[in-house]
PDB file with SEQRES, HELIX, SHEET and CRYST1 records, atoms N, CA, C and O in Angstrom:
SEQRES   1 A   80  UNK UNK UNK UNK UNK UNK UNK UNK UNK UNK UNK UNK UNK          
SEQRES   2 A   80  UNK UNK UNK UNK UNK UNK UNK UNK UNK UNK UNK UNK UNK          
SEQRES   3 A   80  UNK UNK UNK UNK UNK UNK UNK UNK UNK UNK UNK UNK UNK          
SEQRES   4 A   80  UNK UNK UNK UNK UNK UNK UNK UNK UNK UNK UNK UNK UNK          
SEQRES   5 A   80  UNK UNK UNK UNK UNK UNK UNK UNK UNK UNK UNK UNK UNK          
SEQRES   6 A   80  UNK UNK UNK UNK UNK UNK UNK UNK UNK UNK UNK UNK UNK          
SEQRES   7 A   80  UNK UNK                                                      
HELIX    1 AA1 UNK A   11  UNK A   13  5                                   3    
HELIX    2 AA2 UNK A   15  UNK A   33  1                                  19    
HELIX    3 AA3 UNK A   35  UNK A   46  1                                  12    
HELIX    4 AA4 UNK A   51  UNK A   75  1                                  25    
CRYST1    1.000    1.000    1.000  90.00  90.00  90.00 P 1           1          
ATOM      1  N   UNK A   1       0.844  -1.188   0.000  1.00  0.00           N  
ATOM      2  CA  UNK A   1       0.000   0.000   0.000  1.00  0.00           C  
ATOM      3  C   UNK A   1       0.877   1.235   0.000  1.00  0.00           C  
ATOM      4  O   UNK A   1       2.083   1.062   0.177  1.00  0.00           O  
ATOM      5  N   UNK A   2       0.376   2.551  -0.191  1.00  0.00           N  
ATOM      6  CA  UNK A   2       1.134   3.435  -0.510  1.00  0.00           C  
ATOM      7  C   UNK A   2       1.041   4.107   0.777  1.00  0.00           C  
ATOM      8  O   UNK A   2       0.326   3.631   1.658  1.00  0.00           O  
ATOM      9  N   UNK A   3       1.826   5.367   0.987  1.00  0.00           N  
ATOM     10  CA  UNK A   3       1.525   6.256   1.898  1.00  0.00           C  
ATOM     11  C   UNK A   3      -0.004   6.725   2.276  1.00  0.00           C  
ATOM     12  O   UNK A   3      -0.845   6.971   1.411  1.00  0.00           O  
ATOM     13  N   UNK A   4      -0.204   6.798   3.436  1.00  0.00           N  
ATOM     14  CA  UNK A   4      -1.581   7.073   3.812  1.00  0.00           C  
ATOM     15  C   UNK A   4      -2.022   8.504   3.660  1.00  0.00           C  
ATOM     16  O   UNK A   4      -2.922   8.878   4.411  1.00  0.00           O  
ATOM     17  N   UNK A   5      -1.501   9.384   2.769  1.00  0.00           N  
ATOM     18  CA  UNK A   5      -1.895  10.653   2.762  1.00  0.00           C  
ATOM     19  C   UNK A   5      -2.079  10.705   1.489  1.00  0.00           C  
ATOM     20  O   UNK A   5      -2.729  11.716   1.222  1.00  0.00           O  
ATOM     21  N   UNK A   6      -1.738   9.911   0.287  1.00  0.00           N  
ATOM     22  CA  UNK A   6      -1.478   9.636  -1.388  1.00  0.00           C  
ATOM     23  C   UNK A   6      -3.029   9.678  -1.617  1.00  0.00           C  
ATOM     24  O   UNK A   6      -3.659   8.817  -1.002  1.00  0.00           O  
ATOM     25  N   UNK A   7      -3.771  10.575  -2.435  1.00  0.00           N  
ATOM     26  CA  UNK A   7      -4.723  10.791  -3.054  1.00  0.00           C  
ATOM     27  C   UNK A   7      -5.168   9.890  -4.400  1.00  0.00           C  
ATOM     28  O   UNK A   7      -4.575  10.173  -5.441  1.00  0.00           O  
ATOM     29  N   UNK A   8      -6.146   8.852  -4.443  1.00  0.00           N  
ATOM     30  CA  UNK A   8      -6.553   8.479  -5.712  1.00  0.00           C  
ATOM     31  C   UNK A   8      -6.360   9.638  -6.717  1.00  0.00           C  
ATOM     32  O   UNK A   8      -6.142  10.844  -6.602  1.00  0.00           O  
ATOM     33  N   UNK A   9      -6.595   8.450  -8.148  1.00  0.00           N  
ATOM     34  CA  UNK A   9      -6.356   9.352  -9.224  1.00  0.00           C  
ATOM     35  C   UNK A   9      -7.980  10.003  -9.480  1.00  0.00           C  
ATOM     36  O   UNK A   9      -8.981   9.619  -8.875  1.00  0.00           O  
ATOM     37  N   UNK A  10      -7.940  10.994 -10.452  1.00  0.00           N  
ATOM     38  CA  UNK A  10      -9.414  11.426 -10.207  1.00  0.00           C  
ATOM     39  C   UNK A  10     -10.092  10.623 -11.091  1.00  0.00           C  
ATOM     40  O   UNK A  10      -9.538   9.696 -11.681  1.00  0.00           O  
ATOM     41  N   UNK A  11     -11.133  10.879 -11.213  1.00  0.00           N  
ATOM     42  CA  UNK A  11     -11.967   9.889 -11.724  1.00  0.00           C  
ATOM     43  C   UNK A  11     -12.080   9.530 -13.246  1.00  0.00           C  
ATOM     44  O   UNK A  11     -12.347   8.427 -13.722  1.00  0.00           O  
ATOM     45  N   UNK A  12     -11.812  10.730 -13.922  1.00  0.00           N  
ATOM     46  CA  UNK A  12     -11.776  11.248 -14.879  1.00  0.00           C  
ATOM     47  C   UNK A  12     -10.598  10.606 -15.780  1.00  0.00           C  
ATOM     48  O   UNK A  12     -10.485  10.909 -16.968  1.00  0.00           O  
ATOM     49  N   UNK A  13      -9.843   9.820 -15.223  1.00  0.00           N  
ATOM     50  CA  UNK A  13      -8.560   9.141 -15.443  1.00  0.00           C  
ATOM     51  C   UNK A  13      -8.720   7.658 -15.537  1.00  0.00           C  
ATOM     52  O   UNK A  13      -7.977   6.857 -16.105  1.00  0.00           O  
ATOM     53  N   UNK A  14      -9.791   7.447 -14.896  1.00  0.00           N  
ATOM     54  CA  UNK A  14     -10.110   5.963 -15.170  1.00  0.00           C  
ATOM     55  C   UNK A  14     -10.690   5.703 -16.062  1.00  0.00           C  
ATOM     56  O   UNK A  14     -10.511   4.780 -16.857  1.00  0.00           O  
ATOM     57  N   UNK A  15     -11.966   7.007 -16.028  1.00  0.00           N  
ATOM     58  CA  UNK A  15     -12.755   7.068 -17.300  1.00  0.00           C  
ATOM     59  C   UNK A  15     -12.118   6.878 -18.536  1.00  0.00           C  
ATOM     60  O   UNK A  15     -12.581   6.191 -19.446  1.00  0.00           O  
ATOM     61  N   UNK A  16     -10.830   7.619 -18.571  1.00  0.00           N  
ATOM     62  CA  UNK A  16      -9.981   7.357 -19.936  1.00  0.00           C  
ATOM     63  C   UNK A  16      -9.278   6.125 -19.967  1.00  0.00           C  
ATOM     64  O   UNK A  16      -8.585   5.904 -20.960  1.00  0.00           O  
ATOM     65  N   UNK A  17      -9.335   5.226 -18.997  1.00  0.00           N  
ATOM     66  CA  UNK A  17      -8.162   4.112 -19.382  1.00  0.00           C  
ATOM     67  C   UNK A  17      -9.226   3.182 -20.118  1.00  0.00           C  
ATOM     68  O   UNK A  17      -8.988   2.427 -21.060  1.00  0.00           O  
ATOM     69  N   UNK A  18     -10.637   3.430 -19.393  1.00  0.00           N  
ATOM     70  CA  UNK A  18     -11.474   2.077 -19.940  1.00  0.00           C  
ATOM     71  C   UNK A  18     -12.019   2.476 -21.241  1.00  0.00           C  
ATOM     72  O   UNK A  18     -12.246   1.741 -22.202  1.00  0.00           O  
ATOM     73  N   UNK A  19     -12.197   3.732 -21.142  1.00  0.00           N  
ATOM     74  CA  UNK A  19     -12.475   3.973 -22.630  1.00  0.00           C  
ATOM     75  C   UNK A  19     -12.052   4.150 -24.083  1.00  0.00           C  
ATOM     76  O   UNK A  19     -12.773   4.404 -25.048  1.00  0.00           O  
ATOM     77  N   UNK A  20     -10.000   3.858 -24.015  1.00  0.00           N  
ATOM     78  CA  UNK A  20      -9.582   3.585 -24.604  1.00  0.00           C  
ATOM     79  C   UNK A  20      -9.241   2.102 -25.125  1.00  0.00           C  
ATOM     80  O   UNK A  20      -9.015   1.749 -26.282  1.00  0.00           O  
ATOM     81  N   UNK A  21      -9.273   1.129 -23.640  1.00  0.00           N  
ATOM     82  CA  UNK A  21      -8.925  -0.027 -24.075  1.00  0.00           C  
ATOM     83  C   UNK A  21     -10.578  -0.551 -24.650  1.00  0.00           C  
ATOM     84  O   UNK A  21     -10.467  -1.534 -25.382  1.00  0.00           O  
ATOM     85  N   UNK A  22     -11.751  -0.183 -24.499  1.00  0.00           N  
ATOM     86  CA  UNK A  22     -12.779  -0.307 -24.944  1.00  0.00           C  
ATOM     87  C   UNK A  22     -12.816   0.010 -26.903  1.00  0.00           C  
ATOM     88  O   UNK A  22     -13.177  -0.701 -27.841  1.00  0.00           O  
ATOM     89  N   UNK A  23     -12.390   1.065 -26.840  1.00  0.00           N  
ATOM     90  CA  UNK A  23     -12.238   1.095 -28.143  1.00  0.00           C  
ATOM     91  C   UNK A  23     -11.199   0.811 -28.861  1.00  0.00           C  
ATOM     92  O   UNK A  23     -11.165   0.673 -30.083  1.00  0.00           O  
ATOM     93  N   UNK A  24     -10.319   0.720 -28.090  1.00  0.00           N  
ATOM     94  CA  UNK A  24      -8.757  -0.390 -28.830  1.00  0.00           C  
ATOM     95  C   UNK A  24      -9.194  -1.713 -29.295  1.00  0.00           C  
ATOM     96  O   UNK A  24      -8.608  -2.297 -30.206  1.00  0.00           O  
ATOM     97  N   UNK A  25     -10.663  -2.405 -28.413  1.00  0.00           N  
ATOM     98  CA  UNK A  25     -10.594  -3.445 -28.732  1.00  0.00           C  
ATOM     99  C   UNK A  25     -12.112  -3.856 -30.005  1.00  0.00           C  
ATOM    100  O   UNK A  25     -12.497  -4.731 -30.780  1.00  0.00           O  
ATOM    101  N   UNK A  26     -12.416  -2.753 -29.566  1.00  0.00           N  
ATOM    102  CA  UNK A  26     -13.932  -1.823 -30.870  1.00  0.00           C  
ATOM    103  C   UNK A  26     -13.263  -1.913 -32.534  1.00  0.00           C  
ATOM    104  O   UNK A  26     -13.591  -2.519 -33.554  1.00  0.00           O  
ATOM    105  N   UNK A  27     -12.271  -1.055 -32.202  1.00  0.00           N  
ATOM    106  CA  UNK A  27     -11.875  -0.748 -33.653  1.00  0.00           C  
ATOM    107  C   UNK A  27     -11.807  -1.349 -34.487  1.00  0.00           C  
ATOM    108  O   UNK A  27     -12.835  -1.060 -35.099  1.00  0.00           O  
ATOM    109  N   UNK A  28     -11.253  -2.131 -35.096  1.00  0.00           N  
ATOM    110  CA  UNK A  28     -11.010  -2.703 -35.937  1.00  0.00           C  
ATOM    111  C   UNK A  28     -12.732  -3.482 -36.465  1.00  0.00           C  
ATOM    112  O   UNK A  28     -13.153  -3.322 -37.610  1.00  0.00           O  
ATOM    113  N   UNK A  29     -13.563  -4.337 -35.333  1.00  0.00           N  
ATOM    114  CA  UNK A  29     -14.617  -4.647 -36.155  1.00  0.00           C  
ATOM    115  C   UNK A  29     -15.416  -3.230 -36.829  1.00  0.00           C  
ATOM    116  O   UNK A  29     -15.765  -3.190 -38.009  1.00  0.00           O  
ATOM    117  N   UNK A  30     -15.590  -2.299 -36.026  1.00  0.00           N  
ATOM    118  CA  UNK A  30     -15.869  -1.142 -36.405  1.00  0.00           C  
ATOM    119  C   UNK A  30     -15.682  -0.806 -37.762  1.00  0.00           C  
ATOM    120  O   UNK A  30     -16.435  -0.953 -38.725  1.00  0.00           O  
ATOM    121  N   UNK A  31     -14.278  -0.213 -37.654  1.00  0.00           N  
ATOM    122  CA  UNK A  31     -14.126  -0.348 -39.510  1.00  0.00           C  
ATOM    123  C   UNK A  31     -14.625  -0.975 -40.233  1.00  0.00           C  
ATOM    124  O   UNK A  31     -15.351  -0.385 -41.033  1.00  0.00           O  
ATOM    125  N   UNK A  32     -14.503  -2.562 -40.350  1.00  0.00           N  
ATOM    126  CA  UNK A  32     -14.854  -3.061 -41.212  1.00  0.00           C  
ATOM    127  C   UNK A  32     -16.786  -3.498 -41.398  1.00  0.00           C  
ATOM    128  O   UNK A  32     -17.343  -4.290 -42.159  1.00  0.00           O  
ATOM    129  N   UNK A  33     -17.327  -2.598 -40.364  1.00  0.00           N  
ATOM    130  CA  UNK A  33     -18.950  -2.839 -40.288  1.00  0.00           C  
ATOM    131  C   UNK A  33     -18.902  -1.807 -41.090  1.00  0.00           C  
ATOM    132  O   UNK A  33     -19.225  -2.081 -42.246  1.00  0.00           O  
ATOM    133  N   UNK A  34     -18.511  -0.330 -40.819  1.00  0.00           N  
ATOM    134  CA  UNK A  34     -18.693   1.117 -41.760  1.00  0.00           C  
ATOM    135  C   UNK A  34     -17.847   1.057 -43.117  1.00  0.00           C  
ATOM    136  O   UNK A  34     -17.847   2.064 -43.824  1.00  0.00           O  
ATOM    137  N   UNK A  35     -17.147  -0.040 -43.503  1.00  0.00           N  
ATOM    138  CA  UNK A  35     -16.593  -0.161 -44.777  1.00  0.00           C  
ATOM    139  C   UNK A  35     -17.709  -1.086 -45.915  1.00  0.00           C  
ATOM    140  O   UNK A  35     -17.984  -0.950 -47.108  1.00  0.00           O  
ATOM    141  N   UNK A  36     -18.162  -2.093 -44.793  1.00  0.00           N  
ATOM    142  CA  UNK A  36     -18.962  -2.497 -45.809  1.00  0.00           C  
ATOM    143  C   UNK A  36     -20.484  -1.964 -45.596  1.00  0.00           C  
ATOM    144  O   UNK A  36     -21.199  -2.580 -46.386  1.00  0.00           O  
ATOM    145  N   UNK A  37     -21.248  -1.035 -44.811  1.00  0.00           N  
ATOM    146  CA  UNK A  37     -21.912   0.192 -45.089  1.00  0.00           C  
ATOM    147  C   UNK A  37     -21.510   1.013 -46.567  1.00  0.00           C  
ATOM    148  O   UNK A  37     -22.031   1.050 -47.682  1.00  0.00           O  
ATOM    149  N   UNK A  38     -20.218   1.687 -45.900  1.00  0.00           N  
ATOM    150  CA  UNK A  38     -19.987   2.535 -47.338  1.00  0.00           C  
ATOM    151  C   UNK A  38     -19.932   1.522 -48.877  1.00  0.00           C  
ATOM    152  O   UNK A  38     -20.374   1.929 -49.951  1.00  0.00           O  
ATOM    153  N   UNK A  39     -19.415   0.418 -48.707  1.00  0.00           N  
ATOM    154  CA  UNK A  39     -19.787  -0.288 -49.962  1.00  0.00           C  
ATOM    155  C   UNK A  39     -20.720  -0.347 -50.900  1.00  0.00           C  
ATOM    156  O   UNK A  39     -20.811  -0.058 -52.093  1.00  0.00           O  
ATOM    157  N   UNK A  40     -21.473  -0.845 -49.968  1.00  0.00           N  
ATOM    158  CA  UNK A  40     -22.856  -1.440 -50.479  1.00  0.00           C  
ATOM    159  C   UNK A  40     -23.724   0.482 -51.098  1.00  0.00           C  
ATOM    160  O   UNK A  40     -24.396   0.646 -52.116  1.00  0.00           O  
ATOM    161  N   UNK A  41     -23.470   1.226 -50.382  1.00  0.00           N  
ATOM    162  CA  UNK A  41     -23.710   2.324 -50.185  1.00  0.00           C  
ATOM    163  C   UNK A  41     -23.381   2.719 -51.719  1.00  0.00           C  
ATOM    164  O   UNK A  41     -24.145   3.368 -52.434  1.00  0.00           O  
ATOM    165  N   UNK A  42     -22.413   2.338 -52.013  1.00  0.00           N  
ATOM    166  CA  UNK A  42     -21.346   2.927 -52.972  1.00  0.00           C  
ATOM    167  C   UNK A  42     -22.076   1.841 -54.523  1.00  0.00           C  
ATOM    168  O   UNK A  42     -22.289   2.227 -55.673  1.00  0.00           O  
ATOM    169  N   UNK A  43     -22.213   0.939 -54.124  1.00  0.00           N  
ATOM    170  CA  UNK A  43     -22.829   0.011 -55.300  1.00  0.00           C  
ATOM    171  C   UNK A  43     -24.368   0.402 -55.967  1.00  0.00           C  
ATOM    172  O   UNK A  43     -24.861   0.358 -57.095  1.00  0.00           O  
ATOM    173  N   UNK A  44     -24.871   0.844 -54.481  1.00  0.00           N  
ATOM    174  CA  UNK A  44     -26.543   1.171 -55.420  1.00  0.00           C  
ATOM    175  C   UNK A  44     -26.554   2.087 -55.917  1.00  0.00           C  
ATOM    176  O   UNK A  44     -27.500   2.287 -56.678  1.00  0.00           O  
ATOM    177  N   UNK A  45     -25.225   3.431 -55.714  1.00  0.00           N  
ATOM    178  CA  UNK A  45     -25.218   4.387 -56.516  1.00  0.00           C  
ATOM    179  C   UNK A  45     -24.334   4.301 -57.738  1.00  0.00           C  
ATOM    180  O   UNK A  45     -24.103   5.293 -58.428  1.00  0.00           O  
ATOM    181  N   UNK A  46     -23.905   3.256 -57.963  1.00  0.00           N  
ATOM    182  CA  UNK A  46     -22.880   3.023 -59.125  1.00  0.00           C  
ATOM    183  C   UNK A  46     -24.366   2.246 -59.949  1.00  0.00           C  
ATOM    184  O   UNK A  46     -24.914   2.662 -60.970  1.00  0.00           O  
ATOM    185  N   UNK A  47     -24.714   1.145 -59.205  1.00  0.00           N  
ATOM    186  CA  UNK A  47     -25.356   0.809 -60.324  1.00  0.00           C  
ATOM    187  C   UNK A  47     -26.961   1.860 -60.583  1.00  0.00           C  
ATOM    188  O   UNK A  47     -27.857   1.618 -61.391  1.00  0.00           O  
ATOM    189  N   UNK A  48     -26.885   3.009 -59.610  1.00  0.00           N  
ATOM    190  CA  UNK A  48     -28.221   3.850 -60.273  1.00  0.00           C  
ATOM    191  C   UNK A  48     -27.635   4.505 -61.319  1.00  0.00           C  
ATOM    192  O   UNK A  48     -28.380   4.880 -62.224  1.00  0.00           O  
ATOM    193  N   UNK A  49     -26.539   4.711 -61.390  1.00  0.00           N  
ATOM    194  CA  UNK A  49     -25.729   5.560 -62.601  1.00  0.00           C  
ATOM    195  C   UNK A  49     -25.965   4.909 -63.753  1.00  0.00           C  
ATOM    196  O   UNK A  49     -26.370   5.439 -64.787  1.00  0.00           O  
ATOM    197  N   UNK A  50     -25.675   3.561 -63.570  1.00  0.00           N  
ATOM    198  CA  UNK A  50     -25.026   2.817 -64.968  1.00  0.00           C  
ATOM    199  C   UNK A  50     -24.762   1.436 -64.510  1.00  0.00           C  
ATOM    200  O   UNK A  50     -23.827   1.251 -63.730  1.00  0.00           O  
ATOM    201  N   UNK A  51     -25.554   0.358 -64.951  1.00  0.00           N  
ATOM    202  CA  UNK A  51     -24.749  -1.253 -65.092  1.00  0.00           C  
ATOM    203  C   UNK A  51     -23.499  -1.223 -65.281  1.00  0.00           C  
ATOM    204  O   UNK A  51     -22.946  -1.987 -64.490  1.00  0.00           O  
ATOM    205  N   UNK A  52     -22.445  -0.450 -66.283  1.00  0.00           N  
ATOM    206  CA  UNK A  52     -21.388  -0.613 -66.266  1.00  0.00           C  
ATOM    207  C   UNK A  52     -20.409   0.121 -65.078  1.00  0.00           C  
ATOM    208  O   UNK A  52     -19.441  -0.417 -64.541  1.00  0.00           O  
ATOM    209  N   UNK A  53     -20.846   1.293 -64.852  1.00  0.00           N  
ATOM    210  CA  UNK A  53     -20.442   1.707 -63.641  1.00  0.00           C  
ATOM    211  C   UNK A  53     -20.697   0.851 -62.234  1.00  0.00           C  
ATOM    212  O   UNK A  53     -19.790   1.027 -61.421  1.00  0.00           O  
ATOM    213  N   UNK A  54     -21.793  -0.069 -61.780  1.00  0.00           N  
ATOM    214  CA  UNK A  54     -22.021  -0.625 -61.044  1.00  0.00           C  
ATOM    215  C   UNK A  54     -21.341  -2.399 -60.995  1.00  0.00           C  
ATOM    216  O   UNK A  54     -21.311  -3.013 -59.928  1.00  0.00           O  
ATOM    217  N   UNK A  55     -20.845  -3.016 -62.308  1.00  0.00           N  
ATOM    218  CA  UNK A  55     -20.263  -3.754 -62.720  1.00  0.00           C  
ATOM    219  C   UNK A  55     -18.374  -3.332 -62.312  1.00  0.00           C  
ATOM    220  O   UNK A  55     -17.521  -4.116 -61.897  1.00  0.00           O  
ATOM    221  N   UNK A  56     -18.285  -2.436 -62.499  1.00  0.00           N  
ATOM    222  CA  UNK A  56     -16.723  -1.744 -62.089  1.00  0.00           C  
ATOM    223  C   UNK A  56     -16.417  -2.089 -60.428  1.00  0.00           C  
ATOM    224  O   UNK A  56     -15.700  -2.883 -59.819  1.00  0.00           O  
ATOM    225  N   UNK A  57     -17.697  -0.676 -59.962  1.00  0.00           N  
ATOM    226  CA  UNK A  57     -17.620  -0.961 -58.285  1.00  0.00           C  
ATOM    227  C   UNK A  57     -17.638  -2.777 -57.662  1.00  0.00           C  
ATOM    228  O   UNK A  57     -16.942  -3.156 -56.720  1.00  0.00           O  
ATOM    229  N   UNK A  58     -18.562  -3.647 -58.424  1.00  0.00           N  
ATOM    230  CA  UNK A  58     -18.543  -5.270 -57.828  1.00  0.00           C  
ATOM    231  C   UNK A  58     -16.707  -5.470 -58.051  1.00  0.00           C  
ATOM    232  O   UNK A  58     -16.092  -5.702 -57.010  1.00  0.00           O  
ATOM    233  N   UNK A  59     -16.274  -5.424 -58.739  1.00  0.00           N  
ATOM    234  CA  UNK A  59     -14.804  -5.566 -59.673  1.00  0.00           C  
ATOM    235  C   UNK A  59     -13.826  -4.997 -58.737  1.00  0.00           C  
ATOM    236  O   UNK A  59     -12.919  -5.720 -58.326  1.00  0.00           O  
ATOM    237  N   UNK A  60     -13.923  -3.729 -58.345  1.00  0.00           N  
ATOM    238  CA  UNK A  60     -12.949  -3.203 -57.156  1.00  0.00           C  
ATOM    239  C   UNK A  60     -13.625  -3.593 -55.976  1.00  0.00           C  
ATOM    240  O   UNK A  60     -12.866  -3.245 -55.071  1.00  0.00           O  
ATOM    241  N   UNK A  61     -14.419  -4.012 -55.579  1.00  0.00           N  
ATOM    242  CA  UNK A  61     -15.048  -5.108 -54.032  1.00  0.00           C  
ATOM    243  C   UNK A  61     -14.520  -6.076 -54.113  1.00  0.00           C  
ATOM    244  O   UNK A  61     -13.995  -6.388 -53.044  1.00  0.00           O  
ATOM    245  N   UNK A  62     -14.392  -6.699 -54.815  1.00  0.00           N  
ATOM    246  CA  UNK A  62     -14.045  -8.162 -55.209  1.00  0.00           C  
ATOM    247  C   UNK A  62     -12.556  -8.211 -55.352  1.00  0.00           C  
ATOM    248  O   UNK A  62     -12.016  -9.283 -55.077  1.00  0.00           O  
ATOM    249  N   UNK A  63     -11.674  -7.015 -55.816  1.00  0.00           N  
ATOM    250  CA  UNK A  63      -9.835  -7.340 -55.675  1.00  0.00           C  
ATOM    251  C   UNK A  63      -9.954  -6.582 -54.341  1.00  0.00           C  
ATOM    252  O   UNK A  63      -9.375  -7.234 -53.471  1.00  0.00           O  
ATOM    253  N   UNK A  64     -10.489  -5.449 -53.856  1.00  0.00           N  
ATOM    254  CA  UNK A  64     -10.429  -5.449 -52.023  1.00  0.00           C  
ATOM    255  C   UNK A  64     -10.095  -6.709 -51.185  1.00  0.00           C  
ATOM    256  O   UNK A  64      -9.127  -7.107 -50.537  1.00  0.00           O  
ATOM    257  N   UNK A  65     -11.477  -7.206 -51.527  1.00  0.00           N  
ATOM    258  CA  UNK A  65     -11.861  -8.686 -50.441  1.00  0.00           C  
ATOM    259  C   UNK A  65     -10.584 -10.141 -50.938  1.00  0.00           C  
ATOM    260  O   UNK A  65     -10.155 -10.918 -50.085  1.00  0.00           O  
ATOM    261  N   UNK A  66     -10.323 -10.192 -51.908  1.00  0.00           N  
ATOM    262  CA  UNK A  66      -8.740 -10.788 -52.557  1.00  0.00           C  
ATOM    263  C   UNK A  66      -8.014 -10.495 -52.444  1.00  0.00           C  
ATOM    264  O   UNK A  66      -7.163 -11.309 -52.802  1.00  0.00           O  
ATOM    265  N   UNK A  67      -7.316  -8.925 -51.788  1.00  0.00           N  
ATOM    266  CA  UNK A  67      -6.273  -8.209 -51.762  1.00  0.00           C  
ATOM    267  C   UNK A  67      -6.599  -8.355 -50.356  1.00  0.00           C  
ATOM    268  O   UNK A  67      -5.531  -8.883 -50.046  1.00  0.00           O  
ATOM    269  N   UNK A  68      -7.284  -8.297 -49.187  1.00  0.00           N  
ATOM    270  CA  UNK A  68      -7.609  -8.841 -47.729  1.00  0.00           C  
ATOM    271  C   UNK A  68      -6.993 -10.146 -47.804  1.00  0.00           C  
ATOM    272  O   UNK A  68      -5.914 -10.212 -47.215  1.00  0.00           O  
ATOM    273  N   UNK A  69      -7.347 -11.087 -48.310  1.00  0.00           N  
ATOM    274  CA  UNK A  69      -7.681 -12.463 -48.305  1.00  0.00           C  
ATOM    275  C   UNK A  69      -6.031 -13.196 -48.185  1.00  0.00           C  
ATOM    276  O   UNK A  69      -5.475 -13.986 -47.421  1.00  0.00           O  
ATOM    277  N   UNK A  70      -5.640 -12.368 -49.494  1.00  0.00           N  
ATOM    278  CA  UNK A  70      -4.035 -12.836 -49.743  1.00  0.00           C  
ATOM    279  C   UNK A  70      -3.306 -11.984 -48.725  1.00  0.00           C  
ATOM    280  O   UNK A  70      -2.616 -12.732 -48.033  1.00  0.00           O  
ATOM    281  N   UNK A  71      -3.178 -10.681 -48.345  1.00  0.00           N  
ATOM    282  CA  UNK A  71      -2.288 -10.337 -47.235  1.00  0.00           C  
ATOM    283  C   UNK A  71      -2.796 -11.170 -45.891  1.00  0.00           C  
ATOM    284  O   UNK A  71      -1.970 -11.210 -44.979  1.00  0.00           O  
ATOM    285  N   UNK A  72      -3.450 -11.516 -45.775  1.00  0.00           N  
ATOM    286  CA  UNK A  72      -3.796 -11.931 -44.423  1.00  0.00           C  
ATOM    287  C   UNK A  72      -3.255 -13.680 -44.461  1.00  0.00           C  
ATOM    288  O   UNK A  72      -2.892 -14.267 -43.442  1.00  0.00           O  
ATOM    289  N   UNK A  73      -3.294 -14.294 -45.786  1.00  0.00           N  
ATOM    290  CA  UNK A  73      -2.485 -15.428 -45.950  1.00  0.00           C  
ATOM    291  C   UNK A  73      -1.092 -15.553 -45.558  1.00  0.00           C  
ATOM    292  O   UNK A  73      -0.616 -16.603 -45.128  1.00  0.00           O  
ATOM    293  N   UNK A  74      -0.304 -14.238 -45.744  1.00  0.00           N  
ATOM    294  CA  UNK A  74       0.989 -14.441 -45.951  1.00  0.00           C  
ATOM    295  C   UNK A  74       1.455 -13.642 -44.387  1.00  0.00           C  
ATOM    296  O   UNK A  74       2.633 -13.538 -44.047  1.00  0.00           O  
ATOM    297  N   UNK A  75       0.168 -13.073 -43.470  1.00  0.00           N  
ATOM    298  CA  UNK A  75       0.849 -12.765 -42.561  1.00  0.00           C  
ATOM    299  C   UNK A  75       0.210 -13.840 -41.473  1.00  0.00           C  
ATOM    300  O   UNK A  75       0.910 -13.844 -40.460  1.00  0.00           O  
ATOM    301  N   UNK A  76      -0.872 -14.721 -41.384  1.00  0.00           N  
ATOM    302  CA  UNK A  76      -0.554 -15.543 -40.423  1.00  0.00           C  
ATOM    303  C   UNK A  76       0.371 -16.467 -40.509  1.00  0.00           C  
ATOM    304  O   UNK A  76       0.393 -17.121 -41.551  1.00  0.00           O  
ATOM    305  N   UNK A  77       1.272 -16.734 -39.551  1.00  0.00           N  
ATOM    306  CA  UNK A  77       2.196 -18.135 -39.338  1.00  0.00           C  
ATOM    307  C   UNK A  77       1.027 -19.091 -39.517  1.00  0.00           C  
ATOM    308  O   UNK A  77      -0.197 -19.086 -39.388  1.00  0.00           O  
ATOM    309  N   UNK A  78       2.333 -20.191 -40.000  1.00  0.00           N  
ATOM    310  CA  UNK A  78       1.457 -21.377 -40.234  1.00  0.00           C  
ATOM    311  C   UNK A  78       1.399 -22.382 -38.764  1.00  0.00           C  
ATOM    312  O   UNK A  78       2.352 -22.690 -38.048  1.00  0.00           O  
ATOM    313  N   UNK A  79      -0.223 -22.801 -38.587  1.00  0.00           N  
ATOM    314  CA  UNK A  79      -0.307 -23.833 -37.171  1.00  0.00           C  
ATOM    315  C   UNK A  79       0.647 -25.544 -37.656  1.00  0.00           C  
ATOM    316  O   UNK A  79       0.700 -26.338 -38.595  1.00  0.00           O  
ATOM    317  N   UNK A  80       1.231 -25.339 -36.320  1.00  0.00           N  
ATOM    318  CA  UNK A  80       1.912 -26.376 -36.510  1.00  0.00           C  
ATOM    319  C   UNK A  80       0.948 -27.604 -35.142  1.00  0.00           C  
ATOM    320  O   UNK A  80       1.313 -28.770 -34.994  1.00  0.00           O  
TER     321      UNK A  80                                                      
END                                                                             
């Protein structure tokens, strides 16, 4: 224990520790819920434009989610 005259931290300090490791551990699904929001988002206005414009946007979704797929191959170690 510390000295008996040592003042807690204020409160306001805890508030920040939990609310960072709260969203340290938020983030990442986060992103990827508001990425594929903006997607899909992004597709009904490609294809209100134009089939071929909306045919493009599926085309860059699709090397995204392959360009995910393969970095994430080559950075997990393999289970032994």
């Amino acid at each position: 224990m510390g000295p008996p005259n040592e003042k807690p931290p204020p409160w306001w300090q805890e508030t920040w520790v939990l609310t960072r490791a709260i969203f340290g551990i938020l983030l990442w699904p986060l992103l990827a819920l508001v990425a594929v929001v903006v997607a899909i988002a992004g597709l009904v206005v490609a294809f209100g434009t134009g089939w071929p414009w909306g045919l493009m946007a599926l085309a860059i979704i699709a090397l995204a989610v392959a360009a995910f797929a393969w970095w994430d191959r080559r950075r997990t170690p393999p289970q032994d």
